[in-house]
Amino acid sequence: MADVIGVAWATQWVRASAAAVGEHRMELIDLDRAIGDGDHGENLDRGFKAVLVKLDNPDTAPPETVGDVFKLVATTLMSTVGGAAGPLYGTAYLRAAKAADGATVDAAGVADLLDAAVGGIVARGKAEVGDKTMVDAWTPAAAAAREVADGGGTATQALRAAATAARTGAESTDPLVARKGRASYLGERAIGHRDPGAQSSALLLEVAADAAESAESAQ
Ligand code: ADP
Ligand code: MG
């Protein structure tokens, strides 16, 4: 079993993210319609489509490292997504790019880049766990990856644990009142609805784990 992941994984993750966000566009729009302004699915779909265009641009050299891939995602999401999620996701990928400074990433590296992503989201949005935001997905995801790394697991296992924790974290937003973002204007009317950003975060992390597992099975 491969202990590390590299640029091929990161590139595959981005492609799969664009596909998954496209597939789940309406679901994310509906979630954001319920407790926001209904643009989250549209915003992310536009952003990841723009990332693919840059990735496939024949006039620019393909990214050589995991950090290069994340930097491309960060700058593109920041300039195309808009809303709250654009800068939040952009900062997450930018911090992750800085954390992923080597050619490959092992399980501890996965935990490092997820910690960096959480740090970026929190630095920008000032949300805590329980505020009904994407932080409720990313924080347990980073912790789960760290636990796998500390236990001697592989990068792929760390990503799968992160994805599972992110999904549970997204589900945990259902009964919450929002304390950050547009949904916070709704008070108790947000109860019973999933936070769209937490849902998209879980989706992206699931695709990250899928990409690592499919790279492994191809070996
Ligand atoms: P907007 O709210 O500007 O329409 P989006 O709909 O694209 O932007 O994104 C909404 C998501 O952004 C929310 O579901 C939530 O997860 C996330 N979000 C909003 N504000 C914050 C914040 N301060 N910290 C962390 N995440 C936030
Ligand atoms: Mg919105």
Short mmCIF file of C-alpha atoms in Angstrom, two decimals, residues 12-204:
data_model
loop_
_atom_site.label_atom_id
_atom_site.label_comp_id
_atom_site.label_asym_id
_atom_site.label_seq_id
_atom_site.Cartn_x
_atom_site.Cartn_y
_atom_site.Cartn_z
CA GLN A 12 -6.76 13.80 -9.94
CA TRP A 13 -8.38 15.29 -6.85
CA VAL A 14 -8.93 18.59 -8.64
CA ARG A 15 -10.46 16.89 -11.68
CA ALA A 16 -12.69 14.75 -9.50
CA SER A 17 -13.65 17.81 -7.43
CA ALA A 18 -14.82 19.61 -10.55
CA ALA A 19 -16.87 16.56 -11.57
CA ALA A 20 -18.35 16.07 -8.08
CA VAL A 21 -19.24 19.73 -7.63
CA GLY A 22 -20.90 19.66 -11.06
CA GLU A 23 -22.90 16.57 -10.09
CA HIS A 24 -23.92 18.03 -6.72
CA ARG A 25 -24.51 21.56 -7.98
CA MET A 26 -28.30 21.48 -7.51
CA GLU A 27 -28.06 19.85 -4.09
CA LEU A 28 -25.70 22.61 -2.89
CA ILE A 29 -27.90 25.28 -4.44
CA ASP A 30 -30.95 23.85 -2.64
CA LEU A 31 -29.13 23.75 0.70
CA ASP A 32 -28.02 27.36 0.25
CA ARG A 33 -31.55 28.36 -0.85
CA ALA A 34 -32.89 27.07 2.45
CA ILE A 35 -30.59 29.07 4.73
CA GLY A 36 -28.64 31.44 2.45
CA ASP A 37 -29.00 33.00 -0.99
CA GLY A 38 -28.85 29.88 -3.16
CA ASP A 39 -25.57 30.52 -4.94
CA HIS A 40 -23.18 28.06 -3.26
CA GLY A 41 -23.48 25.27 -5.86
CA GLU A 42 -23.23 27.76 -8.70
CA ASN A 43 -20.24 29.52 -7.15
CA LEU A 44 -18.24 26.35 -6.62
CA ASP A 45 -19.17 24.88 -9.99
CA ARG A 46 -17.95 28.03 -11.74
CA GLY A 47 -14.76 28.01 -9.66
CA PHE A 48 -13.76 24.42 -10.28
CA LYS A 49 -14.61 24.67 -13.99
CA ALA A 50 -12.23 27.62 -14.16
CA VAL A 51 -9.57 25.56 -12.38
CA LEU A 52 -9.91 22.84 -15.02
CA VAL A 53 -9.51 25.37 -17.81
CA LYS A 54 -6.24 26.55 -16.24
CA LEU A 55 -5.04 23.01 -15.59
CA ASP A 56 -5.65 22.06 -19.23
CA ASN A 57 -4.22 25.26 -20.72
CA PRO A 58 -1.70 24.02 -23.31
CA ASP A 59 0.29 27.27 -23.03
CA THR A 60 1.24 26.81 -19.38
CA ALA A 61 3.40 24.10 -17.87
CA PRO A 62 1.45 21.55 -15.81
CA PRO A 63 1.89 21.84 -12.04
CA GLU A 64 4.91 19.89 -10.79
CA THR A 65 4.12 19.54 -7.10
CA VAL A 66 1.13 19.14 -4.81
CA GLY A 67 1.79 22.72 -3.70
CA ASP A 68 1.64 23.95 -7.32
CA VAL A 69 -1.74 22.29 -7.80
CA PHE A 70 -3.18 23.77 -4.61
CA LYS A 71 -1.80 27.22 -5.47
CA LEU A 72 -3.55 27.08 -8.83
CA VAL A 73 -6.81 26.06 -7.13
CA ALA A 74 -6.43 28.79 -4.50
CA THR A 75 -5.84 31.68 -6.87
CA THR A 76 -8.55 30.54 -9.27
CA LEU A 77 -11.19 30.02 -6.56
CA MET A 78 -10.36 33.39 -5.03
CA SER A 79 -10.85 35.17 -8.34
CA THR A 80 -13.91 33.27 -9.61
CA VAL A 81 -16.05 31.94 -6.76
CA GLY A 82 -17.02 35.12 -4.90
CA GLY A 83 -19.32 35.13 -1.89
CA ALA A 84 -18.09 33.91 1.45
CA ALA A 85 -16.90 30.57 0.15
CA GLY A 86 -14.46 31.91 -2.48
CA PRO A 87 -12.03 33.60 -0.09
CA LEU A 88 -12.53 30.87 2.54
CA TYR A 89 -11.76 27.99 0.21
CA GLY A 90 -9.06 30.06 -1.50
CA THR A 91 -7.29 30.67 1.78
CA ALA A 92 -7.64 27.00 2.73
CA TYR A 93 -5.96 25.84 -0.48
CA LEU A 94 -3.31 28.55 -0.28
CA ARG A 95 -2.30 27.55 3.26
CA ALA A 96 -2.40 23.88 2.26
CA ALA A 97 -0.11 24.69 -0.67
CA LYS A 98 2.44 26.18 1.70
CA ALA A 99 2.18 23.18 4.03
CA ALA A 100 2.69 20.70 1.17
CA ASP A 101 6.20 21.86 0.30
CA GLY A 102 7.77 18.53 -0.67
CA ALA A 103 7.35 16.28 -3.72
CA THR A 104 5.18 13.81 -1.84
CA VAL A 105 2.86 13.82 1.16
CA ASP A 106 2.69 11.09 3.80
CA ALA A 107 -0.01 10.62 6.45
CA ALA A 108 1.51 13.29 8.72
CA GLY A 109 1.71 15.54 5.66
CA VAL A 110 -2.01 15.02 5.02
CA ALA A 111 -2.71 16.02 8.61
CA ASP A 112 -0.40 19.04 8.21
CA LEU A 113 -2.12 20.26 5.09
CA LEU A 114 -5.58 19.80 6.60
CA ASP A 115 -4.48 21.66 9.74
CA ALA A 116 -3.18 24.43 7.52
CA ALA A 117 -6.48 24.54 5.61
CA VAL A 118 -8.46 24.79 8.86
CA GLY A 119 -6.11 27.53 10.06
CA GLY A 120 -6.74 29.49 6.88
CA ILE A 121 -10.52 29.15 7.08
CA VAL A 122 -10.56 30.19 10.73
CA ALA A 123 -8.17 33.09 10.15
CA ARG A 124 -10.50 34.44 7.46
CA GLY A 125 -13.92 33.63 8.83
CA LYS A 126 -13.36 33.57 12.60
CA ALA A 127 -15.83 30.69 13.01
CA GLU A 128 -15.56 27.98 15.64
CA VAL A 129 -16.85 24.43 15.66
CA GLY A 130 -20.60 24.59 16.32
CA ASP A 131 -21.16 27.84 14.39
CA LYS A 132 -22.75 25.86 11.53
CA THR A 133 -20.11 26.54 8.88
CA MET A 134 -17.55 24.61 6.84
CA VAL A 135 -15.33 24.67 9.94
CA ASP A 136 -17.63 21.96 11.36
CA ALA A 137 -16.47 19.65 8.57
CA TRP A 138 -12.79 20.63 8.28
CA THR A 139 -11.88 20.63 11.98
CA PRO A 140 -12.85 17.00 12.72
CA ALA A 141 -11.37 16.01 9.35
CA ALA A 142 -7.96 17.38 10.29
CA ALA A 143 -8.13 15.75 13.72
CA ALA A 144 -9.05 12.37 12.21
CA ALA A 145 -6.14 12.55 9.77
CA ARG A 146 -3.76 13.36 12.60
CA GLU A 147 -4.98 10.37 14.57
CA VAL A 148 -4.29 8.06 11.63
CA ALA A 149 -0.85 9.60 11.11
CA ASP A 150 0.04 9.23 14.78
CA GLY A 151 -1.08 5.59 14.64
CA GLY A 152 1.26 4.83 11.74
CA GLY A 153 -1.36 4.80 8.97
CA THR A 154 -0.90 5.70 5.32
CA ALA A 155 -1.70 8.97 3.54
CA THR A 156 -4.66 7.28 1.88
CA GLN A 157 -6.01 6.06 5.20
CA ALA A 158 -5.58 9.55 6.65
CA LEU A 159 -7.61 11.00 3.79
CA ARG A 160 -10.36 8.42 4.15
CA ALA A 161 -10.59 9.08 7.89
CA ALA A 162 -10.72 12.81 7.17
CA ALA A 163 -13.51 12.33 4.64
CA THR A 164 -15.57 10.20 7.01
CA ALA A 165 -15.13 12.72 9.82
CA ALA A 166 -16.01 15.61 7.49
CA ARG A 167 -19.24 13.87 6.48
CA THR A 168 -20.20 13.33 10.14
CA GLY A 169 -19.21 16.93 10.84
CA ALA A 170 -21.42 18.20 8.00
CA GLU A 171 -24.33 16.13 9.33
CA SER A 172 -23.75 17.62 12.78
CA THR A 173 -24.67 21.07 11.42
CA ASP A 174 -28.31 20.03 10.83
CA PRO A 175 -29.68 20.87 14.30
CA LEU A 176 -27.53 23.99 14.81
CA VAL A 177 -28.35 27.69 14.80
CA ALA A 178 -25.78 29.50 12.61
CA ARG A 179 -23.51 32.04 14.23
CA LYS A 180 -21.56 33.05 11.10
CA GLY A 181 -22.41 33.83 7.50
CA ARG A 182 -25.78 34.54 5.90
CA ALA A 183 -27.53 31.70 7.73
CA SER A 184 -26.90 33.54 11.02
CA TYR A 185 -29.56 36.09 10.00
CA LEU A 186 -32.19 33.34 10.20
CA GLY A 187 -31.81 32.53 13.89
CA GLU A 188 -33.75 29.40 14.79
CA ARG A 189 -35.12 29.05 11.27
CA ALA A 190 -31.76 27.56 10.28
CA ILE A 191 -32.40 24.59 12.55
CA GLY A 192 -33.02 21.40 10.60
CA HIS A 193 -30.99 22.47 7.57
CA ARG A 194 -27.50 21.36 6.66
CA ASP A 195 -24.86 24.00 6.16
CA PRO A 196 -24.03 24.12 2.44
CA GLY A 197 -20.34 24.89 2.95
CA ALA A 198 -19.93 21.98 5.36
CA GLN A 199 -21.66 19.75 2.82
CA SER A 200 -19.40 20.85 -0.04
CA SER A 201 -16.36 20.42 2.20
CA ALA A 202 -17.32 16.82 2.99
CA LEU A 203 -17.83 16.21 -0.72
CA LEU A 204 -14.38 17.57 -1.61
#
